[in-house]
């Protein structure tokens, strides 16, 4: 796929070992693949990402797109989770380039073993690239391990000794109160990092971008489809099976992915859902700040839109399709698809208006090999989905209702 101008400029100005502190929706994945190809073409590629992103398969899809667009026969790559870092043999990695997705996972040089594993691999690998929308959410405190990885300091303690001002706190422990000579820290960071970009800074990025996120169907979905039974419930007619399949498609992995996504961005997120069960499960894993459903309507005042940051709004699609404005969100998630194209279209209209300041990325969560794939195929054709379109294969057999 062709790069946007801002993406190409970032790559053109990059170094082999580099950090891209870029906002969600700016294309960090495809930027890093092109970065690897520019600086380490022909080398093996090892991508380290959160387990939820590994399971979702986005890296595999993006590498396939890159290969198809550039007519490349093969890239020798592997995608692993951070939990698997300890299993990587550092003695056999000299011919391998590394990409660390969500690199803030390895920013803590004091407590996590994975940071030490990553440091060891970076020292021995052909090169490395780090990606995160929030590489240093706690400021200068978080930069220590990056500077160790890039060879500025032998340890985080050396970094702190030079720049941290410490004093005893009320319970007798040393505590960092402030940082000195921050101009030097900033210059070091600039030498290893691209400029930080928000979506609004990317002038040639379309105002509305769609991304598809795929998840395994899950044990519950497969059990309902095959056995018509789950957790003490018998699904003995068509309506019950359809409801069960719709509510369970990829649910577990969707929730884990959503939790990770919320933790890794300071953007405002709008989540559209269909079923009360989905809302309950979502509220268990993330903080919901605003909500619209058949029972409640709690949204911020228009005058407060520009001050909102890191907020989550949960909207039942049937209740939030019309009459409300939600343009303070730049990330929109359809947790599951509605069967109504009108509801789908109106929901998009709540989150995006032509000419608004925020550029919007819409994420469609889709259970692989579930009825959700067929539903979205109809919605993409601007058509409703209906029960009559489901086959016996979709439902796991015939029913005599």
Coordinates of C-alpha atoms in Angstrom, one line a residue:
X1 CA 0.0 0.0 0.0
X2 CA 1.2 3.5 -0.9
X3 CA 2.5 5.5 2.1
X4 CA 1.0 8.9 2.9
X5 CA 3.4 11.8 2.5
X6 CA 3.9 12.3 6.3
X7 CA 4.7 8.6 6.7
X8 CA 7.3 8.6 3.9
X9 CA 8.9 11.8 5.4
X10 CA 9.2 10.1 8.8
X11 CA 10.9 7.1 7.2
X12 CA 13.2 9.2 5.1
X13 CA 14.5 11.0 8.2
X14 CA 14.9 7.9 10.3
X15 CA 17.9 6.0 11.6
X16 CA 18.3 2.3 11.7
X17 CA 17.7 2.1 15.4
X18 CA 14.8 4.4 16.0
X19 CA 11.6 5.2 18.0
X20 CA 8.3 6.3 16.5
X21 CA 6.1 8.0 19.1
X22 CA 3.0 8.2 17.0
X23 CA -0.7 8.5 17.8
X24 CA -3.1 5.6 17.2
X25 CA -4.4 5.6 13.7
X26 CA -1.3 7.2 12.1
X27 CA -0.1 3.9 10.7
X28 CA 2.7 2.8 13.0
X29 CA 2.6 -0.7 11.8
X30 CA 3.1 0.0 8.1
X31 CA 5.6 2.7 8.9
X32 CA 7.7 0.2 10.9
X33 CA 7.5 -2.5 8.1
X34 CA 8.8 0.1 5.6
X35 CA 11.4 1.2 8.1
X36 CA 12.6 -2.4 8.4
X37 CA 12.7 -2.8 4.6
X38 CA 14.7 0.4 4.2
X39 CA 17.3 -0.3 6.9
X40 CA 17.4 -4.1 7.1
X41 CA 16.1 -5.6 3.8
X42 CA 16.8 -9.3 3.6
X43 CA 17.4 -9.7 7.3
X44 CA 15.1 -11.8 9.4
X45 CA 12.4 -9.9 11.2
X46 CA 11.2 -10.5 14.8
X47 CA 8.1 -8.5 15.9
X48 CA 7.3 -8.4 19.6
X49 CA 3.8 -7.2 20.6
X50 CA 1.3 -7.5 23.3
X51 CA -0.4 -11.0 23.3
X52 CA -3.7 -9.5 22.4
X53 CA -2.3 -7.9 19.2
X54 CA -0.5 -11.1 18.3
X55 CA -3.7 -13.1 18.5
X56 CA -5.6 -10.4 16.5
X57 CA -3.3 -11.0 13.5
X58 CA -2.9 -7.4 12.4
X59 CA 0.8 -7.7 11.9
X60 CA 0.3 -10.7 9.5
X61 CA -2.3 -8.8 7.5
X62 CA -0.1 -5.7 7.2
X63 CA 3.0 -7.6 6.1
X64 CA 0.9 -9.4 3.5
X65 CA -0.3 -6.1 2.2
X66 CA 3.2 -4.8 2.1
X67 CA 4.5 -7.8 0.2
X68 CA 1.6 -7.7 -2.3
X69 CA 2.0 -4.0 -3.0
X70 CA 5.7 -4.2 -3.4
X71 CA 5.7 -7.6 -5.2
X72 CA 7.9 -9.2 -2.6
X73 CA 8.0 -13.0 -2.6
X74 CA 9.0 -13.5 1.0
X75 CA 9.8 -11.9 4.3
X76 CA 11.2 -14.2 6.9
X77 CA 9.4 -12.9 10.0
X78 CA 7.9 -14.0 13.2
X79 CA 5.5 -12.3 15.6
X80 CA 5.7 -13.2 19.3
X81 CA 4.3 -11.8 22.6
X82 CA 6.3 -10.0 25.3
X83 CA 5.9 -13.1 27.4
X84 CA 7.9 -15.1 24.9
X85 CA 10.9 -12.8 25.0
X86 CA 12.7 -15.0 27.5
X87 CA 12.6 -17.9 25.0
X88 CA 14.4 -16.0 22.2
X89 CA 18.0 -17.2 21.8
X90 CA 20.2 -14.1 21.8
X91 CA 23.1 -16.0 20.3
X92 CA 21.2 -16.6 17.1
X93 CA 19.8 -13.1 16.5
X94 CA 22.7 -11.2 14.9
X95 CA 21.0 -11.5 11.5
X96 CA 17.6 -10.4 12.8
X97 CA 15.9 -7.0 12.9
X98 CA 13.6 -6.3 15.9
X99 CA 10.4 -4.3 16.1
X100 CA 8.9 -3.7 19.5
X101 CA 5.2 -2.8 19.3
X102 CA 3.9 -0.8 22.3
X103 CA 7.4 -0.4 23.5
X104 CA 6.4 1.1 26.8
X105 CA 6.2 -2.5 27.8
X106 CA 10.0 -2.4 28.1
X107 CA 10.5 1.1 29.6
X108 CA 10.8 -0.1 33.2
X109 CA 14.4 -0.9 33.9
X110 CA 13.9 -1.5 37.6
X111 CA 11.2 -4.1 37.9
X112 CA 10.4 -6.1 34.8
X113 CA 12.5 -9.0 33.4
X114 CA 11.1 -8.4 29.9
X115 CA 12.9 -5.0 29.8
X116 CA 16.2 -6.9 30.6
X117 CA 15.4 -9.5 27.9
X118 CA 14.7 -6.8 25.4
X119 CA 17.9 -4.9 26.2
X120 CA 20.0 -8.0 25.8
X121 CA 18.4 -8.8 22.4
X122 CA 18.8 -5.2 21.1
X123 CA 22.5 -5.4 21.9
X124 CA 22.9 -8.5 19.8
X125 CA 20.4 -7.9 17.0
X126 CA 21.0 -6.4 13.6
X127 CA 19.0 -3.4 14.6
X128 CA 15.7 -2.4 16.2
X129 CA 12.6 -0.1 15.9
X130 CA 10.3 0.9 18.8
X131 CA 6.7 1.9 18.5
X132 CA 4.2 3.5 20.9
X133 CA 1.7 6.3 21.2
X134 CA 2.7 6.7 24.8
X135 CA 6.4 5.7 25.1
X136 CA 6.9 7.9 28.2
X137 CA 3.6 8.7 29.9
X138 CA 5.4 9.5 33.1
X139 CA 7.8 11.9 31.6
X140 CA 11.6 11.8 32.0
X141 CA 11.3 9.0 34.5
X142 CA 10.3 6.6 31.7
X143 CA 13.2 7.5 29.3
X144 CA 15.9 5.6 31.2
X145 CA 15.6 2.2 29.6
X146 CA 15.3 3.7 26.1
X147 CA 18.6 5.5 26.7
X148 CA 20.2 2.2 27.9
X149 CA 19.0 0.4 24.8
X150 CA 20.4 3.1 22.6
X151 CA 23.7 3.0 24.4
X152 CA 23.7 6.4 26.1
X153 CA 24.0 4.9 29.6
X154 CA 25.1 1.5 31.0
X155 CA 22.2 1.5 33.4
X156 CA 19.1 3.4 34.4
X157 CA 20.8 4.3 37.7
X158 CA 23.6 6.2 35.8
X159 CA 20.9 8.1 34.0
X160 CA 19.1 9.0 37.2
X161 CA 22.4 10.0 38.9
X162 CA 23.1 12.5 36.2
X163 CA 19.6 14.1 35.9
X164 CA 17.3 13.2 38.8
X165 CA 17.1 15.4 41.9
X166 CA 16.1 13.1 44.8
X167 CA 15.1 13.9 48.3
X168 CA 13.8 11.8 51.3
X169 CA 10.1 11.5 51.4
X170 CA 7.9 11.4 54.5
X171 CA 8.5 7.7 55.2
X172 CA 12.3 7.8 54.7
X173 CA 12.7 6.7 51.1
X174 CA 14.5 8.5 48.3
X175 CA 12.1 10.0 45.8
X176 CA 12.6 11.9 42.5
X177 CA 11.4 15.4 43.0
X178 CA 12.5 17.0 39.7
X179 CA 14.8 16.6 36.7
X180 CA 17.8 18.9 35.9
X181 CA 19.5 19.7 32.6
X182 CA 16.4 18.6 30.8
X183 CA 17.6 20.3 27.6
X184 CA 20.3 17.5 27.3
X185 CA 17.6 14.8 27.9
X186 CA 15.4 16.4 25.2
X187 CA 18.3 16.5 22.7
X188 CA 19.2 12.8 23.3
X189 CA 15.6 11.9 22.8
X190 CA 15.4 13.8 19.5
X191 CA 18.5 12.0 18.2
X192 CA 16.8 8.6 18.5
X193 CA 13.1 9.5 17.9
X194 CA 10.9 10.8 15.1
X195 CA 8.8 13.8 16.0
X196 CA 5.7 12.9 17.9
X197 CA 2.6 13.0 15.7
X198 CA -1.1 13.2 16.5
X199 CA -3.6 12.3 13.8
X200 CA -4.6 15.9 13.5
X201 CA -0.9 16.7 12.5
X202 CA -1.1 14.4 9.5
X203 CA -2.5 16.7 6.9
X204 CA -2.8 14.1 4.1
X205 CA -4.4 11.5 6.3
X206 CA -8.1 11.1 5.3
X207 CA -10.5 12.5 7.9
X208 CA -12.2 9.1 8.3
X209 CA -10.3 5.8 8.2
X210 CA -11.6 2.3 8.8
X211 CA -9.6 -0.6 10.3
X212 CA -10.8 -4.2 10.7
X213 CA -9.7 -6.1 13.8
X214 CA -10.2 -9.9 13.8
X215 CA -10.6 -12.3 16.8
X216 CA -10.9 -16.0 17.2
X217 CA -14.5 -17.1 17.6
X218 CA -13.9 -18.5 21.0
X219 CA -15.0 -21.6 22.9
X220 CA -18.4 -20.2 23.8
X221 CA -19.3 -19.4 20.2
X222 CA -18.1 -22.8 18.9
X223 CA -20.0 -24.7 21.6
X224 CA -23.3 -22.9 20.9
X225 CA -22.9 -23.5 17.2
X226 CA -21.9 -27.1 17.5
X227 CA -23.6 -28.4 20.7
X228 CA -26.3 -25.7 21.2
X229 CA -25.2 -25.6 24.8
X230 CA -23.1 -23.4 27.0
X231 CA -22.7 -22.8 30.7
X232 CA -25.9 -24.6 31.6
X233 CA -28.0 -22.9 28.9
X234 CA -29.6 -25.0 26.1
X235 CA -30.0 -23.1 22.8
X236 CA -33.0 -25.1 21.5
X237 CA -34.4 -22.8 18.8
X238 CA -33.1 -20.5 16.0
X239 CA -33.7 -17.3 17.9
X240 CA -31.8 -18.4 21.0
X241 CA -28.9 -19.7 18.9
X242 CA -28.6 -16.5 16.9
X243 CA -28.7 -14.4 20.0
X244 CA -26.1 -16.6 21.6
X245 CA -23.8 -16.5 18.6
X246 CA -24.1 -12.7 18.3
X247 CA -23.2 -12.1 21.9
X248 CA -20.3 -14.5 22.1
X249 CA -18.5 -14.0 18.8
X250 CA -14.9 -13.3 19.8
X251 CA -16.0 -11.9 23.1
X252 CA -13.0 -12.9 25.3
X253 CA -10.3 -11.7 22.8
X254 CA -12.3 -8.5 22.0
X255 CA -12.4 -7.6 25.7
X256 CA -8.6 -8.2 26.1
X257 CA -7.8 -6.2 23.0
X258 CA -10.0 -3.3 24.1
X259 CA -8.4 -3.2 27.5
X260 CA -5.0 -3.0 25.9
X261 CA -6.1 -0.4 23.4
X262 CA -7.6 1.8 26.2
X263 CA -4.4 1.6 28.2
X264 CA -2.2 2.6 25.3
X265 CA -3.9 5.8 24.1
X266 CA -4.9 9.2 25.6
X267 CA -7.5 9.7 22.9
X268 CA -11.2 9.8 23.6
X269 CA -12.8 6.5 22.6
X270 CA -16.4 5.9 21.6
X271 CA -17.6 2.3 21.8
X272 CA -20.8 1.2 20.1
X273 CA -22.3 -2.1 21.4
X274 CA -25.6 -4.0 20.9
X275 CA -26.2 -6.2 23.9
X276 CA -26.4 -5.5 27.7
X277 CA -24.0 -8.3 28.3
X278 CA -21.4 -6.6 26.2
X279 CA -21.8 -3.4 28.2
X280 CA -21.5 -5.2 31.5
X281 CA -18.3 -7.0 30.4
X282 CA -16.8 -3.8 29.0
X283 CA -17.4 -2.0 32.3
X284 CA -15.6 -4.7 34.2
X285 CA -12.3 -4.1 32.3
X286 CA -12.2 -0.3 31.6
X287 CA -13.6 2.9 33.2
X288 CA -16.6 4.3 31.3
X289 CA -16.9 8.0 31.6
X290 CA -20.1 8.6 29.6
X291 CA -22.9 6.4 28.5
X292 CA -26.0 6.3 26.3
X293 CA -28.4 3.4 26.4
X294 CA -32.2 2.8 26.7
X295 CA -31.9 3.4 30.4
X296 CA -29.4 6.2 30.7
X297 CA -28.1 9.2 28.8
X298 CA -25.0 10.8 30.1
X299 CA -22.8 12.8 27.7
X300 CA -20.5 15.8 28.2
X301 CA -21.6 19.4 27.4
X302 CA -20.6 20.7 24.0
X303 CA -18.5 23.5 25.6
X304 CA -16.4 20.9 27.3
X305 CA -15.4 19.0 24.2
X306 CA -12.0 20.6 23.7
X307 CA -11.0 19.8 27.3
X308 CA -11.8 16.1 27.2
X309 CA -8.8 13.7 27.1
X310 CA -8.6 10.0 27.7
X311 CA -12.3 9.6 28.1
X312 CA -14.4 6.5 27.2
X313 CA -18.0 6.8 26.0
X314 CA -20.2 3.7 25.8
X315 CA -23.2 3.8 23.5
X316 CA -25.8 1.2 22.7
X317 CA -26.1 1.5 19.0
X318 CA -29.9 1.3 18.9
X319 CA -30.2 4.2 21.5
X320 CA -27.4 6.3 20.2
X321 CA -28.1 6.4 16.5
X322 CA -29.8 9.7 16.4
X323 CA -30.1 13.0 18.2
X324 CA -26.7 13.1 20.0
X325 CA -23.4 14.6 18.9
X326 CA -20.2 12.7 19.9
X327 CA -17.5 14.5 17.9
X328 CA -15.1 14.8 20.8
X329 CA -14.0 11.2 20.1
X330 CA -11.2 10.3 17.6
X331 CA -11.3 6.6 18.1
X332 CA -14.6 4.8 17.3
X333 CA -15.1 1.1 18.0
X334 CA -17.9 -1.1 16.8
X335 CA -17.7 -3.8 19.4
X336 CA -20.2 -5.9 17.5
X337 CA -22.1 -5.2 14.3
X338 CA -25.7 -4.1 14.2
X339 CA -27.9 -5.7 11.6
X340 CA -29.4 -2.4 10.5
X341 CA -27.5 -0.3 7.9
X342 CA -29.5 2.7 9.0
X343 CA -28.4 2.3 12.6
X344 CA -24.8 1.7 11.5
X345 CA -24.8 4.8 9.2
X346 CA -26.4 7.0 11.9
X347 CA -23.9 5.8 14.5
X348 CA -21.0 6.9 12.2
X349 CA -22.7 10.2 11.8
X350 CA -22.8 10.8 15.6
X351 CA -19.0 10.4 15.7
X352 CA -17.9 12.1 12.5
X353 CA -19.0 15.3 10.7
X354 CA -17.3 16.6 7.6
X355 CA -15.1 19.5 8.6
X356 CA -14.7 18.6 12.2
X357 CA -11.3 19.1 13.9
X358 CA -10.7 15.5 14.9
X359 CA -9.6 12.9 12.4
X360 CA -11.5 9.7 13.2
X361 CA -10.4 6.0 13.0
X362 CA -13.2 3.5 13.1
X363 CA -12.3 0.0 14.3
X364 CA -14.6 -2.9 13.4
X365 CA -14.2 -5.8 15.8
X366 CA -15.0 -9.0 13.9
X367 CA -15.1 -12.6 15.1
X368 CA -13.2 -14.7 12.5
X369 CA -15.4 -17.3 10.8
X370 CA -18.5 -16.1 12.6
X371 CA -21.7 -14.6 11.4
X372 CA -20.1 -11.2 12.0
X373 CA -18.1 -11.5 8.8
X374 CA -21.3 -12.0 6.9
X375 CA -23.0 -9.1 8.7
X376 CA -20.3 -6.6 7.8
X377 CA -20.2 -7.8 4.2
X378 CA -23.9 -6.6 4.0
X379 CA -23.3 -3.4 5.8
X380 CA -20.4 -2.6 3.5
X381 CA -22.9 -3.0 0.6
X382 CA -25.2 -0.5 2.5
X383 CA -27.7 -3.2 3.1
X384 CA -29.4 -4.6 6.2
X385 CA -28.6 -8.1 7.4
X386 CA -31.5 -10.5 8.1
X387 CA -32.0 -13.9 9.7
X388 CA -33.1 -15.4 6.4
X389 CA -29.5 -14.8 5.1
X390 CA -28.1 -17.2 7.6
X391 CA -27.4 -20.7 6.3
X392 CA -27.6 -24.0 8.2
X393 CA -23.8 -24.0 8.2
X394 CA -23.8 -20.5 9.9
X395 CA -26.0 -21.9 12.7
X396 CA -24.4 -25.3 13.0
X397 CA -27.3 -27.3 11.6
X398 CA -31.1 -27.2 11.0
X399 CA -33.8 -26.3 13.5
X400 CA -37.4 -27.2 13.8
X401 CA -38.7 -24.2 15.7

